[in-house]
Amino acid sequence: GPAETIKTKTTKDLAKALAFYETFEVRLGLMLVGETETCQTTCLRALSNGLYNIHKGASEGKSE
């Protein structure tokens, strides 16, 4: 589910997710591409779960 925790293998994976988010903020659409086993799905899930948890916390009046 959206609230599950996604473990990234390295800080490089986290940096990829943040770079994707920053690009997403300024583009109308984008695509994750890359070789097999290079963390595209992990990146997308980590970002999705993080944004979900932030939104959920904000809607419940919680601050992170």
PDB file of N, CA and C in Angstrom:
ATOM      1  N   GLY A   1       0.820  -1.185   0.000  1.00  0.00           N
ATOM      2  CA  GLY A   1       0.000   0.000   0.000  1.00  0.00           C
ATOM      3  C   GLY A   1       0.856   1.238   0.000  1.00  0.00           C
ATOM      4  N   PRO A   2       0.264   2.394  -0.167  1.00  0.00           N
ATOM      5  CA  PRO A   2       1.021   3.634  -0.248  1.00  0.00           C
ATOM      6  C   PRO A   2       1.817   3.958   1.005  1.00  0.00           C
ATOM      7  N   ALA A   3       1.400   3.460   2.158  1.00  0.00           N
ATOM      8  CA  ALA A   3       2.100   3.793   3.391  1.00  0.00           C
ATOM      9  C   ALA A   3       3.275   2.865   3.678  1.00  0.00           C
ATOM     10  N   GLU A   4       3.514   1.878   2.816  1.00  0.00           N
ATOM     11  CA  GLU A   4       4.619   0.954   3.068  1.00  0.00           C
ATOM     12  C   GLU A   4       5.962   1.671   2.945  1.00  0.00           C
ATOM     13  N   THR A   5       6.960   1.137   3.594  1.00  0.00           N
ATOM     14  CA  THR A   5       8.292   1.715   3.553  1.00  0.00           C
ATOM     15  C   THR A   5       9.090   1.074   2.430  1.00  0.00           C
ATOM     16  N   ILE A   6       9.700   1.907   1.611  1.00  0.00           N
ATOM     17  CA  ILE A   6      10.567   1.435   0.538  1.00  0.00           C
ATOM     18  C   ILE A   6      11.996   1.720   0.962  1.00  0.00           C
ATOM     19  N   LYS A   7      12.803   0.695   1.004  1.00  0.00           N
ATOM     20  CA  LYS A   7      14.205   0.851   1.378  1.00  0.00           C
ATOM     21  C   LYS A   7      15.032   1.108   0.125  1.00  0.00           C
ATOM     22  N   THR A   8      15.759   2.207   0.114  1.00  0.00           N
ATOM     23  CA  THR A   8      16.666   2.455  -0.999  1.00  0.00           C
ATOM     24  C   THR A   8      18.008   1.830  -0.663  1.00  0.00           C
ATOM     25  N   LYS A   9      18.709   1.365  -1.686  1.00  0.00           N
ATOM     26  CA  LYS A   9      19.977   0.681  -1.468  1.00  0.00           C
ATOM     27  C   LYS A   9      21.083   1.644  -1.063  1.00  0.00           C
ATOM     28  N   THR A  10      21.060   2.828  -1.613  1.00  0.00           N
ATOM     29  CA  THR A  10      22.132   3.793  -1.358  1.00  0.00           C
ATOM     30  C   THR A  10      21.561   5.198  -1.332  1.00  0.00           C
ATOM     31  N   THR A  11      22.385   6.133  -0.905  1.00  0.00           N
ATOM     32  CA  THR A  11      21.976   7.534  -0.982  1.00  0.00           C
ATOM     33  C   THR A  11      21.873   7.970  -2.440  1.00  0.00           C
ATOM     34  N   LYS A  12      22.560   7.255  -3.334  1.00  0.00           N
ATOM     35  CA  LYS A  12      22.452   7.552  -4.766  1.00  0.00           C
ATOM     36  C   LYS A  12      21.024   7.306  -5.236  1.00  0.00           C
ATOM     37  N   ASP A  13      20.387   6.250  -4.736  1.00  0.00           N
ATOM     38  CA  ASP A  13      18.995   5.969  -5.085  1.00  0.00           C
ATOM     39  C   ASP A  13      18.087   7.099  -4.608  1.00  0.00           C
ATOM     40  N   LEU A  14      18.327   7.584  -3.417  1.00  0.00           N
ATOM     41  CA  LEU A  14      17.541   8.691  -2.884  1.00  0.00           C
ATOM     42  C   LEU A  14      17.756   9.945  -3.723  1.00  0.00           C
ATOM     43  N   ALA A  15      18.993  10.190  -4.113  1.00  0.00           N
ATOM     44  CA  ALA A  15      19.294  11.343  -4.963  1.00  0.00           C
ATOM     45  C   ALA A  15      18.556  11.242  -6.297  1.00  0.00           C
ATOM     46  N   LYS A  16      18.450  10.032  -6.840  1.00  0.00           N
ATOM     47  CA  LYS A  16      17.711   9.827  -8.094  1.00  0.00           C
ATOM     48  C   LYS A  16      16.239  10.182  -7.905  1.00  0.00           C
ATOM     49  N   ALA A  17      15.666   9.757  -6.799  1.00  0.00           N
ATOM     50  CA  ALA A  17      14.255  10.052  -6.532  1.00  0.00           C
ATOM     51  C   ALA A  17      14.035  11.552  -6.383  1.00  0.00           C
ATOM     52  N   LEU A  18      14.933  12.227  -5.701  1.00  0.00           N
ATOM     53  CA  LEU A  18      14.802  13.676  -5.535  1.00  0.00           C
ATOM     54  C   LEU A  18      14.973  14.409  -6.860  1.00  0.00           C
ATOM     55  N   ALA A  19      15.914  13.965  -7.681  1.00  0.00           N
ATOM     56  CA  ALA A  19      16.112  14.575  -8.997  1.00  0.00           C
ATOM     57  C   ALA A  19      14.864  14.379  -9.866  1.00  0.00           C
ATOM     58  N   PHE A  20      14.271  13.190  -9.791  1.00  0.00           N
ATOM     59  CA  PHE A  20      13.040  12.915 -10.537  1.00  0.00           C
ATOM     60  C   PHE A  20      11.938  13.862 -10.085  1.00  0.00           C
ATOM     61  N   TYR A  21      11.790  14.028  -8.786  1.00  0.00           N
ATOM     62  CA  TYR A  21      10.757  14.920  -8.248  1.00  0.00           C
ATOM     63  C   TYR A  21      10.981  16.357  -8.709  1.00  0.00           C
ATOM     64  N   GLU A  22      12.219  16.826  -8.632  1.00  0.00           N
ATOM     65  CA  GLU A  22      12.522  18.197  -9.048  1.00  0.00           C
ATOM     66  C   GLU A  22      12.196  18.404 -10.524  1.00  0.00           C
ATOM     67  N   THR A  23      12.499  17.415 -11.349  1.00  0.00           N
ATOM     68  CA  THR A  23      12.173  17.496 -12.770  1.00  0.00           C
ATOM     69  C   THR A  23      10.663  17.468 -12.973  1.00  0.00           C
ATOM     70  N   PHE A  24       9.988  16.623 -12.234  1.00  0.00           N
ATOM     71  CA  PHE A  24       8.537  16.495 -12.321  1.00  0.00           C
ATOM     72  C   PHE A  24       7.846  17.815 -11.997  1.00  0.00           C
ATOM     73  N   GLU A  25       8.419  18.584 -11.092  1.00  0.00           N
ATOM     74  CA  GLU A  25       7.837  19.860 -10.686  1.00  0.00           C
ATOM     75  C   GLU A  25       7.849  20.895 -11.814  1.00  0.00           C
ATOM     76  N   VAL A  26       8.775  20.800 -12.758  1.00  0.00           N
ATOM     77  CA  VAL A  26       8.895  21.809 -13.809  1.00  0.00           C
ATOM     78  C   VAL A  26       8.500  21.301 -15.194  1.00  0.00           C
ATOM     79  N   ARG A  27       8.173  20.037 -15.333  1.00  0.00           N
ATOM     80  CA  ARG A  27       7.797  19.454 -16.630  1.00  0.00           C
ATOM     81  C   ARG A  27       6.356  18.961 -16.580  1.00  0.00           C
ATOM     82  N   LEU A  28       5.721  18.934 -17.745  1.00  0.00           N
ATOM     83  CA  LEU A  28       4.356  18.416 -17.824  1.00  0.00           C
ATOM     84  C   LEU A  28       4.317  16.898 -17.792  1.00  0.00           C
ATOM     85  N   GLY A  29       5.382  16.271 -18.208  1.00  0.00           N
ATOM     86  CA  GLY A  29       5.456  14.818 -18.197  1.00  0.00           C
ATOM     87  C   GLY A  29       6.894  14.382 -18.357  1.00  0.00           C
ATOM     88  N   LEU A  30       7.208  13.223 -17.880  1.00  0.00           N
ATOM     89  CA  LEU A  30       8.548  12.677 -18.035  1.00  0.00           C
ATOM     90  C   LEU A  30       8.492  11.177 -17.916  1.00  0.00           C
ATOM     91  N   MET A  31       9.603  10.536 -18.251  1.00  0.00           N
ATOM     92  CA  MET A  31       9.641   9.083 -18.295  1.00  0.00           C
ATOM     93  C   MET A  31      10.900   8.592 -17.588  1.00  0.00           C
ATOM     94  N   LEU A  32      10.749   7.560 -16.788  1.00  0.00           N
ATOM     95  CA  LEU A  32      11.902   6.906 -16.170  1.00  0.00           C
ATOM     96  C   LEU A  32      12.400   5.827 -17.119  1.00  0.00           C
ATOM     97  N   VAL A  33      13.651   5.920 -17.520  1.00  0.00           N
ATOM     98  CA  VAL A  33      14.235   4.920 -18.411  1.00  0.00           C
ATOM     99  C   VAL A  33      15.575   4.480 -17.854  1.00  0.00           C
ATOM    100  N   GLY A  34      16.027   3.335 -18.261  1.00  0.00           N
ATOM    101  CA  GLY A  34      17.335   2.856 -17.829  1.00  0.00           C
ATOM    102  C   GLY A  34      17.444   1.356 -17.982  1.00  0.00           C
ATOM    103  N   GLU A  35      18.631   0.885 -17.738  1.00  0.00           N
ATOM    104  CA  GLU A  35      18.900  -0.547 -17.803  1.00  0.00           C
ATOM    105  C   GLU A  35      18.097  -1.275 -16.721  1.00  0.00           C
ATOM    106  N   THR A  36      17.880  -2.560 -16.934  1.00  0.00           N
ATOM    107  CA  THR A  36      17.224  -3.400 -15.943  1.00  0.00           C
ATOM    108  C   THR A  36      18.016  -3.367 -14.635  1.00  0.00           C
ATOM    109  N   GLU A  37      17.300  -3.387 -13.522  1.00  0.00           N
ATOM    110  CA  GLU A  37      17.913  -3.400 -12.185  1.00  0.00           C
ATOM    111  C   GLU A  37      18.675  -2.120 -11.847  1.00  0.00           C
ATOM    112  N   THR A  38      18.201  -0.963 -12.358  1.00  0.00           N
ATOM    113  CA  THR A  38      18.851   0.301 -11.999  1.00  0.00           C
ATOM    114  C   THR A  38      17.926   1.199 -11.188  1.00  0.00           C
ATOM    115  N   CYS A  39      16.959   0.604 -10.523  1.00  0.00           N
ATOM    116  CA  CYS A  39      16.129   1.249  -9.490  1.00  0.00           C
ATOM    117  C   CYS A  39      15.048   2.200  -9.990  1.00  0.00           C
ATOM    118  N   GLN A  40      14.601   2.069 -11.233  1.00  0.00           N
ATOM    119  CA  GLN A  40      13.521   2.944 -11.682  1.00  0.00           C
ATOM    120  C   GLN A  40      12.265   2.746 -10.836  1.00  0.00           C
ATOM    121  N   THR A  41      11.856   1.506 -10.638  1.00  0.00           N
ATOM    122  CA  THR A  41      10.647   1.227  -9.869  1.00  0.00           C
ATOM    123  C   THR A  41      10.828   1.623  -8.412  1.00  0.00           C
ATOM    124  N   THR A  42      11.981   1.330  -7.844  1.00  0.00           N
ATOM    125  CA  THR A  42      12.259   1.719  -6.455  1.00  0.00           C
ATOM    126  C   THR A  42      12.198   3.227  -6.306  1.00  0.00           C
ATOM    127  N   CYS A  43      12.778   3.937  -7.245  1.00  0.00           N
ATOM    128  CA  CYS A  43      12.764   5.400  -7.237  1.00  0.00           C
ATOM    129  C   CYS A  43      11.331   5.921  -7.259  1.00  0.00           C
ATOM    130  N   LEU A  44      10.545   5.419  -8.191  1.00  0.00           N
ATOM    131  CA  LEU A  44       9.170   5.884  -8.325  1.00  0.00           C
ATOM    132  C   LEU A  44       8.338   5.549  -7.092  1.00  0.00           C
ATOM    133  N   ARG A  45       8.492   4.350  -6.558  1.00  0.00           N
ATOM    134  CA  ARG A  45       7.732   3.957  -5.359  1.00  0.00           C
ATOM    135  C   ARG A  45       8.151   4.763  -4.134  1.00  0.00           C
ATOM    136  N   ALA A  46       9.444   4.987  -3.972  1.00  0.00           N
ATOM    137  CA  ALA A  46       9.918   5.770  -2.826  1.00  0.00           C
ATOM    138  C   ALA A  46       9.364   7.185  -2.888  1.00  0.00           C
ATOM    139  N   LEU A  47       9.407   7.783  -4.063  1.00  0.00           N
ATOM    140  CA  LEU A  47       8.878   9.132  -4.224  1.00  0.00           C
ATOM    141  C   LEU A  47       7.369   9.160  -4.003  1.00  0.00           C
ATOM    142  N   SER A  48       6.670   8.214  -4.588  1.00  0.00           N
ATOM    143  CA  SER A  48       5.222   8.142  -4.428  1.00  0.00           C
ATOM    144  C   SER A  48       4.827   7.980  -2.962  1.00  0.00           C
ATOM    145  N   ASN A  49       5.489   7.072  -2.277  1.00  0.00           N
ATOM    146  CA  ASN A  49       5.180   6.840  -0.859  1.00  0.00           C
ATOM    147  C   ASN A  49       5.523   8.047  -0.005  1.00  0.00           C
ATOM    148  N   GLY A  50       6.638   8.687  -0.290  1.00  0.00           N
ATOM    149  CA  GLY A  50       7.016   9.878   0.464  1.00  0.00           C
ATOM    150  C   GLY A  50       6.000  10.992   0.307  1.00  0.00           C
ATOM    151  N   LEU A  51       5.585  11.246  -0.929  1.00  0.00           N
ATOM    152  CA  LEU A  51       4.593  12.292  -1.176  1.00  0.00           C
ATOM    153  C   LEU A  51       3.251  11.937  -0.545  1.00  0.00           C
ATOM    154  N   TYR A  52       2.880  10.662  -0.611  1.00  0.00           N
ATOM    155  CA  TYR A  52       1.639  10.214   0.024  1.00  0.00           C
ATOM    156  C   TYR A  52       1.691  10.470   1.533  1.00  0.00           C
ATOM    157  N   ASN A  53       2.795  10.093   2.160  1.00  0.00           N
ATOM    158  CA  ASN A  53       2.924  10.261   3.612  1.00  0.00           C
ATOM    159  C   ASN A  53       2.938  11.730   4.012  1.00  0.00           C
ATOM    160  N   ILE A  54       3.564  12.578   3.204  1.00  0.00           N
ATOM    161  CA  ILE A  54       3.556  14.018   3.489  1.00  0.00           C
ATOM    162  C   ILE A  54       2.130  14.549   3.396  1.00  0.00           C
ATOM    163  N   HIS A  55       1.430  14.181   2.328  1.00  0.00           N
ATOM    164  CA  HIS A  55       0.054  14.640   2.146  1.00  0.00           C
ATOM    165  C   HIS A  55      -0.847  14.127   3.269  1.00  0.00           C
ATOM    166  N   LYS A  56      -0.692  12.868   3.614  1.00  0.00           N
ATOM    167  CA  LYS A  56      -1.503  12.274   4.682  1.00  0.00           C
ATOM    168  C   LYS A  56      -1.251  13.003   6.002  1.00  0.00           C
ATOM    169  N   GLY A  57       0.015  13.285   6.315  1.00  0.00           N
ATOM    170  CA  GLY A  57       0.346  14.004   7.539  1.00  0.00           C
ATOM    171  C   GLY A  57      -0.217  15.414   7.541  1.00  0.00           C
ATOM    172  N   ALA A  58      -0.152  16.071   6.381  1.00  0.00           N
ATOM    173  CA  ALA A  58      -0.673  17.433   6.280  1.00  0.00           C
ATOM    174  C   ALA A  58      -2.189  17.446   6.441  1.00  0.00           C
ATOM    175  N   SER A  59      -2.858  16.458   5.859  1.00  0.00           N
ATOM    176  CA  SER A  59      -4.318  16.428   5.950  1.00  0.00           C
ATOM    177  C   SER A  59      -4.789  16.066   7.356  1.00  0.00           C
ATOM    178  N   GLU A  60      -3.923  15.431   8.134  1.00  0.00           N
ATOM    179  CA  GLU A  60      -4.265  15.085   9.515  1.00  0.00           C
ATOM    180  C   GLU A  60      -3.782  16.147  10.494  1.00  0.00           C
ATOM    181  N   GLY A  61      -3.187  17.224   9.968  1.00  0.00           N
ATOM    182  CA  GLY A  61      -2.712  18.294  10.823  1.00  0.00           C
ATOM    183  C   GLY A  61      -1.399  18.005  11.504  1.00  0.00           C
ATOM    184  N   LYS A  62      -0.670  17.008  11.022  1.00  0.00           N
ATOM    185  CA  LYS A  62       0.623  16.660  11.609  1.00  0.00           C
ATOM    186  C   LYS A  62       1.729  17.348  10.829  1.00  0.00           C
ATOM    187  N   SER A  63       2.799  17.659  11.514  1.00  0.00           N
ATOM    188  CA  SER A  63       3.978  18.171  10.813  1.00  0.00           C
ATOM    189  C   SER A  63       5.090  17.164  10.980  1.00  0.00           C
ATOM    190  N   GLU A  64       5.869  16.982   9.936  1.00  0.00           N
ATOM    191  CA  GLU A  64       6.963  16.005   9.959  1.00  0.00           C
ATOM    192  C   GLU A  64       8.184  16.618  10.597  1.00  0.00           C
TER     193      GLU A  64
END
